[in-house]
């Protein structure tokens, strides 16, 4: 049922561009967890109405994740490479032609990786999950690296943030005592200006159906 349309097939072999990076290290950009949001039967969600409350946002988010887990959304994606300075993949998830989620996985130069996820209902952004990982080699330990991770959750209503959460943690490739990110609490923080979120989101929306192999503009 899942229709995958690959607009551009570029090699992603350089996505983790430093060969010395430990391939066995726990990858921090490949999974996304929400904080204590229960599962929801996707058929109970009405994506034709943009949510106004955090509770409603959590309901639609959980329904969208359930649809993805059940392989019930159509997907279209493209990959791009901007002068080897920034490269990544953009994926669009839709149901019956209605866009429900846009994901953007990318890296900038060698030591920064990120996953941005934008959730929509009724063509309106209601939730952004932004996860960035800056990594570095550990001093005095050959091949050892540390990931410094920041997760941001931005709840949106009528194009304005209504609640923002942040979680920061580090993961060492050599440590057996790394915290499980799912057990760490997010902290409520001041929300950014709306355009901080909407500018990056709108670039991805404009590229839906008009992919690029070069820079996202």
Tab-separated table of C-alpha atoms in Angstrom:
chain	number	residue	atom	x	y	z
A	1	UNK	CA	0.000	0.000	0.000
A	2	UNK	CA	2.984	2.213	0.533
A	3	UNK	CA	3.920	3.931	-2.737
A	4	UNK	CA	7.504	5.075	-2.759
A	5	UNK	CA	8.428	7.626	-5.376
A	6	UNK	CA	12.117	8.366	-5.503
A	7	UNK	CA	12.579	11.559	-7.453
A	8	UNK	CA	16.360	11.640	-7.307
A	9	UNK	CA	18.726	8.794	-6.421
A	10	UNK	CA	22.002	10.125	-5.131
A	11	UNK	CA	24.482	8.087	-3.148
A	12	UNK	CA	24.246	8.640	0.601
A	13	UNK	CA	27.515	6.888	1.305
A	14	UNK	CA	28.951	10.151	2.532
A	15	UNK	CA	26.096	10.913	4.926
A	16	UNK	CA	28.365	10.018	7.835
A	17	UNK	CA	31.290	11.596	6.069
A	18	UNK	CA	34.143	10.863	8.442
A	19	UNK	CA	35.374	7.293	7.955
A	20	UNK	CA	36.940	7.216	11.395
A	21	UNK	CA	33.548	7.570	13.106
A	22	UNK	CA	32.690	4.421	15.017
A	23	UNK	CA	30.074	2.598	12.937
A	24	UNK	CA	28.926	0.658	15.982
A	25	UNK	CA	28.130	3.772	17.987
A	26	UNK	CA	24.488	4.275	18.826
A	27	UNK	CA	23.042	6.533	16.139
A	28	UNK	CA	21.082	9.390	17.592
A	29	UNK	CA	19.332	10.633	14.445
A	30	UNK	CA	17.621	7.455	13.327
A	31	UNK	CA	14.883	7.220	15.935
A	32	UNK	CA	12.423	9.741	17.243
A	33	UNK	CA	10.640	9.373	20.538
A	34	UNK	CA	7.906	11.525	21.973
A	35	UNK	CA	7.647	12.138	25.700
A	36	UNK	CA	4.992	9.909	27.290
A	37	UNK	CA	2.505	10.046	24.408
A	38	UNK	CA	0.236	6.978	24.376
A	39	UNK	CA	-0.609	5.045	21.237
A	40	UNK	CA	-3.755	6.104	19.403
A	41	UNK	CA	-5.938	4.275	16.914
A	42	UNK	CA	-5.279	6.283	13.737
A	43	UNK	CA	-8.843	5.951	12.495
A	44	UNK	CA	-10.024	8.037	15.457
A	45	UNK	CA	-8.020	11.077	14.316
A	46	UNK	CA	-9.505	13.894	12.259
A	47	UNK	CA	-6.704	15.404	10.198
A	48	UNK	CA	-9.108	17.850	8.581
A	49	UNK	CA	-9.020	20.107	11.644
A	50	UNK	CA	-5.858	21.817	12.880
A	51	UNK	CA	-5.421	21.226	16.639
A	52	UNK	CA	-5.643	24.069	19.144
A	53	UNK	CA	-4.363	22.383	22.321
A	54	UNK	CA	-1.332	20.357	23.356
A	55	UNK	CA	-3.584	17.384	24.110
A	56	UNK	CA	-5.098	17.480	20.627
A	57	UNK	CA	-1.619	17.840	19.109
A	58	UNK	CA	-0.424	14.766	20.982
A	59	UNK	CA	-3.452	12.834	19.747
A	60	UNK	CA	-2.791	13.659	16.087
A	61	UNK	CA	0.930	13.026	16.483
A	62	UNK	CA	0.315	9.564	17.930
A	63	UNK	CA	-2.197	8.774	15.175
A	64	UNK	CA	0.322	9.770	12.508
A	65	UNK	CA	3.028	7.587	14.049
A	66	UNK	CA	0.559	4.683	14.123
A	67	UNK	CA	-0.196	5.145	10.425
A	68	UNK	CA	3.518	5.063	9.658
A	69	UNK	CA	4.042	1.957	11.779
A	70	UNK	CA	1.190	0.276	9.896
A	71	UNK	CA	2.660	1.297	6.526
A	72	UNK	CA	-0.551	3.132	5.608
A	73	UNK	CA	0.917	6.370	4.285
A	74	UNK	CA	2.155	7.139	0.786
A	75	UNK	CA	5.710	8.491	0.643
A	76	UNK	CA	7.776	10.527	-1.771
A	77	UNK	CA	11.391	11.515	-1.187
A	78	UNK	CA	14.461	13.086	-2.717
A	79	UNK	CA	18.111	13.445	-1.810
A	80	UNK	CA	20.299	16.500	-2.308
A	81	UNK	CA	23.907	17.620	-1.974
A	82	UNK	CA	24.768	21.295	-1.556
A	83	UNK	CA	28.448	21.603	-2.544
A	84	UNK	CA	29.382	18.875	-0.028
A	85	UNK	CA	28.602	21.400	2.725
A	86	UNK	CA	25.100	20.181	3.481
A	87	UNK	CA	23.367	17.089	2.189
A	88	UNK	CA	20.392	15.021	3.136
A	89	UNK	CA	17.031	13.471	2.358
A	90	UNK	CA	13.536	14.977	2.449
A	91	UNK	CA	10.515	12.663	2.725
A	92	UNK	CA	6.820	13.504	2.446
A	93	UNK	CA	4.133	11.319	4.041
A	94	UNK	CA	0.545	11.679	2.877
A	95	UNK	CA	-2.848	10.036	3.140
A	96	UNK	CA	-5.329	10.315	0.263
A	97	UNK	CA	-3.344	13.278	-1.037
A	98	UNK	CA	-3.268	15.126	2.291
A	99	UNK	CA	0.218	15.811	3.631
A	100	UNK	CA	0.621	14.640	7.252
A	101	UNK	CA	4.391	14.695	7.830
A	102	UNK	CA	7.605	16.022	6.301
A	103	UNK	CA	10.960	14.723	7.514
A	104	UNK	CA	14.363	16.227	6.749
A	105	UNK	CA	17.488	14.237	7.630
A	106	UNK	CA	20.750	16.005	6.862
A	107	UNK	CA	24.321	16.633	7.880
A	108	UNK	CA	26.431	19.766	7.660
A	109	UNK	CA	30.138	19.283	7.043
A	110	UNK	CA	31.543	16.375	9.075
A	111	UNK	CA	30.453	16.827	12.651
A	112	UNK	CA	26.768	17.762	12.698
A	113	UNK	CA	23.743	15.610	11.898
A	114	UNK	CA	20.066	16.435	12.295
A	115	UNK	CA	16.544	15.176	11.852
A	116	UNK	CA	13.686	17.660	11.564
A	117	UNK	CA	10.097	16.415	11.549
A	118	UNK	CA	7.085	18.585	10.761
A	119	UNK	CA	3.548	17.300	11.413
A	120	UNK	CA	0.524	18.730	9.595
A	121	UNK	CA	-3.257	18.693	9.810
A	122	UNK	CA	-5.505	20.561	7.407
A	123	UNK	CA	-2.346	21.903	5.663
A	124	UNK	CA	-1.264	23.551	8.927
A	125	UNK	CA	1.896	22.826	10.936
A	126	UNK	CA	1.012	21.751	14.470
A	127	UNK	CA	4.154	20.040	15.787
A	128	UNK	CA	7.881	20.156	15.055
A	129	UNK	CA	10.432	17.700	16.403
A	130	UNK	CA	13.986	18.942	15.860
A	131	UNK	CA	16.923	16.743	16.797
A	132	UNK	CA	20.518	17.847	16.283
A	133	UNK	CA	23.682	15.894	17.021
A	134	UNK	CA	27.136	17.460	17.187
A	135	UNK	CA	29.867	14.854	17.600
A	136	UNK	CA	33.565	14.967	18.370
A	137	UNK	CA	36.432	12.581	18.998
A	138	UNK	CA	37.197	11.958	22.655
A	139	UNK	CA	40.590	13.140	23.827
A	140	UNK	CA	43.100	10.379	24.528
A	141	UNK	CA	40.838	7.510	23.419
A	142	UNK	CA	41.515	6.298	19.852
A	143	UNK	CA	38.401	6.014	17.676
A	144	UNK	CA	36.130	7.030	20.573
A	145	UNK	CA	33.479	9.653	19.883
A	146	UNK	CA	30.852	11.541	21.853
A	147	UNK	CA	27.488	12.687	20.532
A	148	UNK	CA	26.037	15.840	22.096
A	149	UNK	CA	22.329	15.698	21.334
A	150	UNK	CA	19.657	18.372	21.577
A	151	UNK	CA	15.994	17.509	21.055
A	152	UNK	CA	13.393	20.246	20.684
A	153	UNK	CA	9.637	19.789	20.607
A	154	UNK	CA	7.542	22.720	19.434
A	155	UNK	CA	3.737	22.579	19.751
A	156	UNK	CA	2.086	24.925	17.271
A	157	UNK	CA	-1.388	26.435	16.926
A	158	UNK	CA	-2.364	28.849	14.169
A	159	UNK	CA	1.310	29.186	13.151
A	160	UNK	CA	2.425	30.162	16.649
A	161	UNK	CA	4.242	28.033	19.239
A	162	UNK	CA	2.130	27.365	22.335
A	163	UNK	CA	4.559	25.124	24.230
A	164	UNK	CA	8.218	24.220	23.733
A	165	UNK	CA	10.277	21.471	25.338
A	166	UNK	CA	14.001	20.736	25.202
A	167	UNK	CA	16.118	17.728	26.113
A	168	UNK	CA	19.923	17.558	26.061
A	169	UNK	CA	22.175	14.559	26.609
A	170	UNK	CA	25.491	13.046	25.521
A	171	UNK	CA	26.319	9.533	24.300
A	172	UNK	CA	29.851	8.160	24.389
A	173	UNK	CA	30.826	5.341	22.042
A	174	UNK	CA	33.066	3.875	24.750
A	175	UNK	CA	30.739	4.146	27.731
A	176	UNK	CA	28.459	1.387	28.978
A	177	UNK	CA	26.630	3.823	31.240
A	178	UNK	CA	24.995	6.121	28.697
A	179	UNK	CA	21.565	7.388	29.702
A	180	UNK	CA	18.578	6.020	27.835
A	181	UNK	CA	17.170	9.169	26.173
A	182	UNK	CA	13.619	7.878	26.642
A	183	UNK	CA	14.048	7.986	30.421
A	184	UNK	CA	15.207	11.610	30.462
A	185	UNK	CA	12.680	14.366	31.062
A	186	UNK	CA	12.311	17.291	28.707
A	187	UNK	CA	12.386	20.777	30.182
A	188	UNK	CA	9.953	23.516	29.232
A	189	UNK	CA	11.796	26.413	27.577
A	190	UNK	CA	10.949	29.723	25.953
A	191	UNK	CA	9.562	29.246	22.472
A	192	UNK	CA	11.339	30.658	19.417
A	193	UNK	CA	9.856	33.247	17.125
A	194	UNK	CA	7.352	31.579	14.757
A	195	UNK	CA	9.404	32.289	11.640
A	196	UNK	CA	12.349	30.385	13.127
A	197	UNK	CA	10.293	27.240	12.625
A	198	UNK	CA	8.147	28.268	9.669
A	199	UNK	CA	10.984	29.431	7.395
A	200	UNK	CA	12.680	26.025	7.289
A	201	UNK	CA	9.303	24.266	7.102
A	202	UNK	CA	8.107	26.389	4.172
A	203	UNK	CA	11.241	25.591	2.154
A	204	UNK	CA	10.411	21.901	2.398
A	205	UNK	CA	6.760	22.482	1.532
A	206	UNK	CA	7.737	24.425	-1.574
A	207	UNK	CA	9.910	21.492	-2.682
A	208	UNK	CA	7.052	18.996	-2.494
A	209	UNK	CA	6.776	17.783	-6.086
A	210	UNK	CA	9.671	20.020	-7.140
A	211	UNK	CA	12.749	18.265	-5.757
A	212	UNK	CA	16.295	19.469	-6.199
A	213	UNK	CA	19.652	17.720	-6.371
A	214	UNK	CA	21.453	20.867	-5.235
A	215	UNK	CA	20.938	23.336	-2.436
A	216	UNK	CA	17.564	23.744	-0.757
A	217	UNK	CA	16.407	27.306	-1.391
